[in-house]
Amino acid sequence: MDFDALAVLVETASAGSLAGAARRLRLSPMGATRLLAGLEKELGVRLVHRTTRALSLTDDGLSFLPHAEALLEERAAALASLRGRQGGASGLLRLSASLAFGRQVVAPLVVEFMAAHPQVTVDLQLSDSVVDIVAEGLDLAIRIAPLDDSSLIAQRLTDNPRWLVAAPGYLERRGAPGDLAELAGHECLTVSAVPHWSFRVGTAMRRVKVAGRFSANSVDAIHAACRGGLGIANLSDWNLHDDIARGLLRRVQLADAVPEPLSIWAVYPTRRLVPAKVRQFIEALSQRLKADAAERNDELPAD
């Protein structure tokens, strides 16, 4: 049975269209159509309903789909057993991350990973929007946020502490807030359409509405505005080390609360077998994040 044709069927079911399946598999639409037609001819049944507006699996297609998935997974497992755990990373790795984290952390790691694994090619997509990794045909997404989608596998990589920070010039003009109540009177630099920050107050979590003259849909833009003295920002520890060490930003510590810490997650589609390229990149990223956190803790005063 043609494994390429099986892959077309599986990706068509996931993407909801032959065109989407073709993009994921790097095939032409005509090539994907021919492979699916060949599979239907071999099986002697129609696997999909095709109309000008939609595509859906037939009852036979729905019945055969799990078997097609199992065949592809067994093939991947067989190939992985021959390559070995450490030597099996190969093929195209498609992953996404936020702009700031991708630029500062993921992209430099990709360079090292590709040097260590010459058989791997990488397509890195950076966006501050939440990307549908199934619809986009991605192997992996790195997210720093609470996770809600139970249809995906999420592996926690490390803590992501956050701090309130401001430029020295802003603090000289406006002073530093002493507690949550005083924070409401300050210019707070927020993500567009999210006018609240979450804080840990004792053992409880509290959401506080904040506002300012500047908001953006990019963490990089908020960071730049904060360095420029426009207000107070709530940013991740990995994004602040250099600026605090150089005196460009200062931590703003409240007497009654600290910003809610998040976690950094590796998110990938639900599969019984995770490709070596994905597994080994996750391992490399986890090690890098832990090493970087340890270095920051050693170098940066607790002020």
Coordinates of C-alpha atoms in Angstrom, one line a residue:
M1 CA 0.0 0.0 0.0
D2 CA 1.3 3.5 -0.9
F3 CA 2.4 5.3 2.2
D4 CA 2.3 8.6 0.4
A5 CA -1.4 8.0 -0.5
L6 CA -2.1 7.1 3.1
A7 CA -0.5 10.3 4.3
V8 CA -2.7 12.3 1.9
L9 CA -5.8 10.7 3.3
V10 CA -4.8 11.3 6.9
E11 CA -3.8 14.9 6.3
T12 CA -6.9 15.6 4.2
A13 CA -9.0 14.4 7.1
S14 CA -7.1 16.7 9.5
A15 CA -6.9 19.8 7.2
G16 CA -10.4 19.4 5.8
S17 CA -9.3 19.8 2.2
L18 CA -7.0 18.3 -0.4
A19 CA -5.3 21.6 -0.9
G20 CA -4.5 21.8 2.8
A21 CA -3.1 18.3 2.8
A22 CA -1.0 19.1 -0.3
R23 CA 0.5 22.1 1.4
R24 CA 1.4 20.1 4.5
L25 CA 3.0 17.3 2.5
R26 CA 4.7 19.6 0.1
L27 CA 2.8 18.2 -2.9
S28 CA 1.1 19.8 -5.8
P29 CA -2.8 19.7 -5.5
M30 CA -2.9 17.5 -8.6
G31 CA -0.3 15.1 -7.1
A32 CA -2.4 14.8 -3.9
T33 CA -5.5 14.2 -5.9
R34 CA -3.9 11.5 -7.9
L35 CA -2.5 9.7 -4.9
L36 CA -6.0 9.8 -3.1
A37 CA -7.7 8.5 -6.3
G38 CA -5.1 5.7 -6.6
L39 CA -5.8 4.7 -3.0
E40 CA -9.5 4.6 -3.6
K41 CA -9.0 2.5 -6.7
E42 CA -6.8 0.0 -4.8
L43 CA -9.3 -0.3 -2.0
G44 CA -12.3 -0.4 -4.3
V45 CA -14.3 2.2 -2.3
R46 CA -14.8 5.9 -2.2
L47 CA -13.0 7.5 0.8
V48 CA -14.1 11.1 0.5
H49 CA -17.1 13.1 -0.7
R50 CA -15.9 16.0 -3.0
T51 CA -18.0 19.0 -3.8
T52 CA -17.1 22.5 -5.1
R53 CA -17.3 23.9 -1.5
A54 CA -16.5 21.1 0.9
L55 CA -14.8 17.7 1.4
S56 CA -15.7 15.1 4.0
L57 CA -14.9 11.5 4.6
T58 CA -17.4 8.8 3.6
D59 CA -18.4 6.1 6.0
D60 CA -15.8 3.9 4.4
G61 CA -13.2 6.7 4.8
L62 CA -14.1 7.1 8.4
S63 CA -13.8 3.4 9.0
F64 CA -10.4 3.2 7.2
L65 CA -8.8 6.3 8.7
P66 CA -7.6 4.8 12.0
H67 CA -6.0 2.0 10.1
A68 CA -4.2 4.4 7.8
E69 CA -3.0 6.3 10.8
A70 CA -1.8 3.1 12.4
L71 CA 0.1 2.0 9.3
L72 CA 1.9 5.4 9.1
E73 CA 2.8 5.2 12.8
E74 CA 4.1 1.7 12.5
R75 CA 6.2 2.7 9.5
A76 CA 7.6 5.6 11.5
A77 CA 8.4 3.3 14.4
A78 CA 10.1 0.8 12.2
L79 CA 12.3 3.5 10.6
A80 CA 13.1 5.0 14.0
S81 CA 14.2 1.6 15.4
L82 CA 16.7 1.3 12.6
R83 CA 18.1 4.9 13.0
G84 CA 18.4 4.7 16.7
R85 CA 17.2 7.2 19.3
Q86 CA 20.1 9.6 19.1
G87 CA 20.8 9.4 15.3
G88 CA 17.2 9.5 14.0
A89 CA 16.6 13.2 13.8
S90 CA 15.9 14.0 10.1
G91 CA 13.4 15.6 7.8
L92 CA 11.6 18.9 7.9
L93 CA 10.8 20.3 11.4
R94 CA 8.1 23.0 11.3
L95 CA 7.7 24.9 14.5
S96 CA 6.3 28.2 15.8
A97 CA 7.0 30.5 18.7
S98 CA 6.2 34.1 19.8
L99 CA 8.2 36.9 18.2
A100 CA 10.3 37.8 21.2
F101 CA 11.0 34.3 22.5
G102 CA 11.6 33.0 19.0
R103 CA 14.1 35.7 18.2
Q104 CA 16.0 35.6 21.5
V105 CA 15.8 31.9 22.4
V106 CA 14.5 29.6 19.7
A107 CA 16.2 30.9 16.6
P108 CA 19.8 30.7 18.1
L109 CA 19.0 27.2 19.4
V110 CA 17.8 26.2 15.9
V111 CA 21.2 27.1 14.5
E112 CA 22.9 24.8 17.0
F113 CA 20.4 22.0 16.5
M114 CA 20.8 22.0 12.7
A115 CA 24.6 21.9 13.1
A116 CA 24.2 18.9 15.3
H117 CA 21.7 17.2 13.1
P118 CA 22.6 17.7 9.4
Q119 CA 19.7 15.7 8.2
V120 CA 17.2 18.1 9.7
T121 CA 15.7 21.2 7.9
V122 CA 13.7 23.8 9.8
D123 CA 10.8 26.1 9.0
L124 CA 10.5 28.5 12.0
Q125 CA 7.3 30.7 12.1
L126 CA 7.2 33.6 14.6
S127 CA 3.9 35.2 15.6
D128 CA 2.4 36.6 18.8
S129 CA -0.9 35.1 17.8
V130 CA -1.9 31.6 18.9
V131 CA -1.4 29.4 15.8
D132 CA -3.5 26.4 15.1
I133 CA -0.7 23.9 14.7
V134 CA -3.0 21.2 13.3
A135 CA -4.5 23.4 10.6
E136 CA -1.0 24.9 9.7
G137 CA 0.6 21.4 9.6
L138 CA 3.2 22.3 12.3
D139 CA 5.2 19.7 14.2
L140 CA 5.7 21.8 17.3
A141 CA 4.7 25.1 19.0
I142 CA 6.4 26.7 21.9
R143 CA 3.9 28.6 24.1
I144 CA 4.1 30.8 27.2
A145 CA 0.5 30.9 28.3
P146 CA -2.2 28.9 30.1
L147 CA -3.2 26.0 27.9
D148 CA -6.8 25.0 27.2
D149 CA -6.8 22.8 24.2
S150 CA -7.0 19.2 25.4
S151 CA -6.7 17.8 21.8
L152 CA -3.0 18.6 21.9
I153 CA -0.1 17.1 23.9
A154 CA 1.6 19.7 26.0
Q155 CA 5.0 19.1 27.8
R156 CA 6.0 21.6 30.4
L157 CA 9.6 22.7 29.9
T158 CA 10.3 25.2 32.7
D159 CA 9.0 28.0 34.8
N160 CA 8.5 31.4 33.3
P161 CA 8.6 34.0 36.1
R162 CA 7.5 37.5 35.2
W163 CA 8.4 40.9 36.7
L164 CA 7.0 44.4 36.7
V165 CA 9.7 46.7 35.2
A166 CA 10.1 50.3 34.2
A167 CA 12.8 52.6 32.8
P168 CA 14.7 54.7 35.3
G169 CA 13.4 57.9 33.7
Y170 CA 9.8 56.9 34.2
L171 CA 10.4 56.0 37.9
E172 CA 12.1 59.4 38.4
R173 CA 9.1 61.2 37.0
R174 CA 6.3 59.2 38.5
G175 CA 7.8 57.2 41.3
A176 CA 7.3 53.5 41.9
P177 CA 4.0 52.0 43.0
G178 CA 4.2 50.5 46.4
D179 CA 1.2 48.1 46.2
L180 CA -1.6 46.9 43.9
A181 CA -3.8 49.9 44.8
E182 CA -1.1 52.4 43.7
L183 CA -0.4 50.5 40.5
A184 CA -3.8 51.6 39.2
G185 CA -2.6 55.1 39.0
H186 CA 0.3 54.4 36.7
E187 CA 0.8 54.0 33.0
C188 CA 0.7 50.3 32.4
L189 CA 1.8 48.9 29.0
T190 CA -0.6 46.1 28.0
V191 CA -1.2 43.6 25.3
S192 CA -4.0 44.9 23.1
A193 CA -7.5 43.9 24.2
V194 CA -6.2 42.4 27.5
P195 CA -6.6 45.2 30.0
H196 CA -5.7 43.1 33.1
W197 CA -2.7 41.5 34.8
S198 CA -2.8 38.6 37.1
F199 CA -1.0 38.6 40.4
R200 CA -0.2 36.1 43.2
V201 CA -1.5 37.7 46.5
G202 CA -0.5 35.3 49.3
T203 CA -1.9 31.9 48.2
A204 CA -4.6 33.4 46.0
M205 CA -4.6 34.7 42.4
R206 CA -6.0 38.1 41.6
R207 CA -6.8 39.8 38.3
V208 CA -6.3 43.5 38.3
K209 CA -7.5 45.9 35.6
V210 CA -4.7 48.2 34.4
A211 CA -4.5 50.8 31.7
G212 CA -2.1 53.2 30.0
R213 CA -1.7 55.3 26.9
F214 CA 0.1 52.6 25.0
S215 CA -0.8 49.0 24.1
A216 CA 0.4 46.6 21.4
N217 CA -0.1 43.1 20.1
S218 CA 3.6 42.5 20.2
V219 CA 5.7 41.8 23.3
D220 CA 8.7 43.3 21.5
A221 CA 6.8 46.6 21.0
I222 CA 5.8 46.7 24.7
H223 CA 9.4 46.0 25.7
A224 CA 10.6 48.9 23.5
A225 CA 8.0 51.2 24.9
C226 CA 9.0 50.3 28.4
R227 CA 12.7 51.0 27.7
G228 CA 11.6 54.3 26.2
G229 CA 10.0 55.4 29.5
L230 CA 6.3 55.1 28.5
G231 CA 5.3 53.1 31.6
I232 CA 5.4 49.9 33.5
A233 CA 5.5 46.5 31.7
N234 CA 4.9 43.0 32.9
L235 CA 7.5 40.9 31.1
S236 CA 9.2 37.5 31.4
D237 CA 12.4 37.0 33.2
W238 CA 14.2 35.7 30.0
N239 CA 13.3 38.9 28.3
L240 CA 14.7 41.2 30.9
H241 CA 18.1 40.0 32.0
D242 CA 20.3 42.2 29.8
D243 CA 18.3 45.3 30.3
I244 CA 18.3 45.0 34.1
A245 CA 22.0 44.2 34.1
R246 CA 22.8 47.3 32.0
G247 CA 20.5 49.5 34.0
L248 CA 18.1 50.2 31.2
L249 CA 15.2 48.8 33.2
R250 CA 14.5 48.4 36.9
R251 CA 12.2 45.9 38.7
V252 CA 9.1 47.3 40.4
Q253 CA 8.3 45.3 43.5
L254 CA 4.9 45.6 45.1
A255 CA 4.6 45.0 48.8
D256 CA 1.4 42.9 48.5
A257 CA 1.7 41.0 45.2
V258 CA 3.9 39.5 42.6
P259 CA 3.0 38.9 38.9
E260 CA 1.5 35.5 38.2
P261 CA 4.3 33.2 36.9
L262 CA 3.5 31.2 33.7
S263 CA 5.2 28.1 32.2
I264 CA 6.9 27.5 28.9
W265 CA 5.3 24.6 27.1
A266 CA 6.1 22.4 24.1
V267 CA 2.9 21.7 22.3
Y268 CA 2.4 19.1 19.5
P269 CA -0.3 17.2 17.8
T270 CA -1.8 14.1 19.6
R271 CA 0.2 11.2 18.3
R272 CA 1.3 7.8 19.8
L273 CA 4.7 8.2 18.2
V274 CA 6.6 11.5 18.4
P275 CA 9.2 11.9 15.6
A276 CA 12.8 12.0 16.6
K277 CA 13.3 15.5 15.2
V278 CA 10.5 16.8 17.6
R279 CA 11.6 14.8 20.6
Q280 CA 15.2 15.8 20.3
F281 CA 14.5 19.5 19.7
I282 CA 12.3 19.6 22.8
E283 CA 15.1 18.0 24.8
A284 CA 17.6 20.5 23.5
L285 CA 15.3 23.4 24.3
S286 CA 14.5 22.2 27.8
Q287 CA 18.2 21.9 28.6
R288 CA 18.9 25.4 27.2
L289 CA 16.1 27.0 29.2
K290 CA 17.3 25.4 32.4
A291 CA 20.9 26.4 31.8
D292 CA 19.9 30.0 31.0
A293 CA 17.7 30.3 34.1
A294 CA 20.6 29.0 36.3
E295 CA 23.0 31.5 34.7
R296 CA 20.5 34.4 35.3
N297 CA 20.0 33.4 38.9
D298 CA 23.8 33.3 39.5
E299 CA 24.5 36.7 37.8
L300 CA 21.5 38.9 38.6
P301 CA 21.1 40.5 42.1
A302 CA 17.8 39.7 43.7
D303 CA 17.0 43.4 44.4

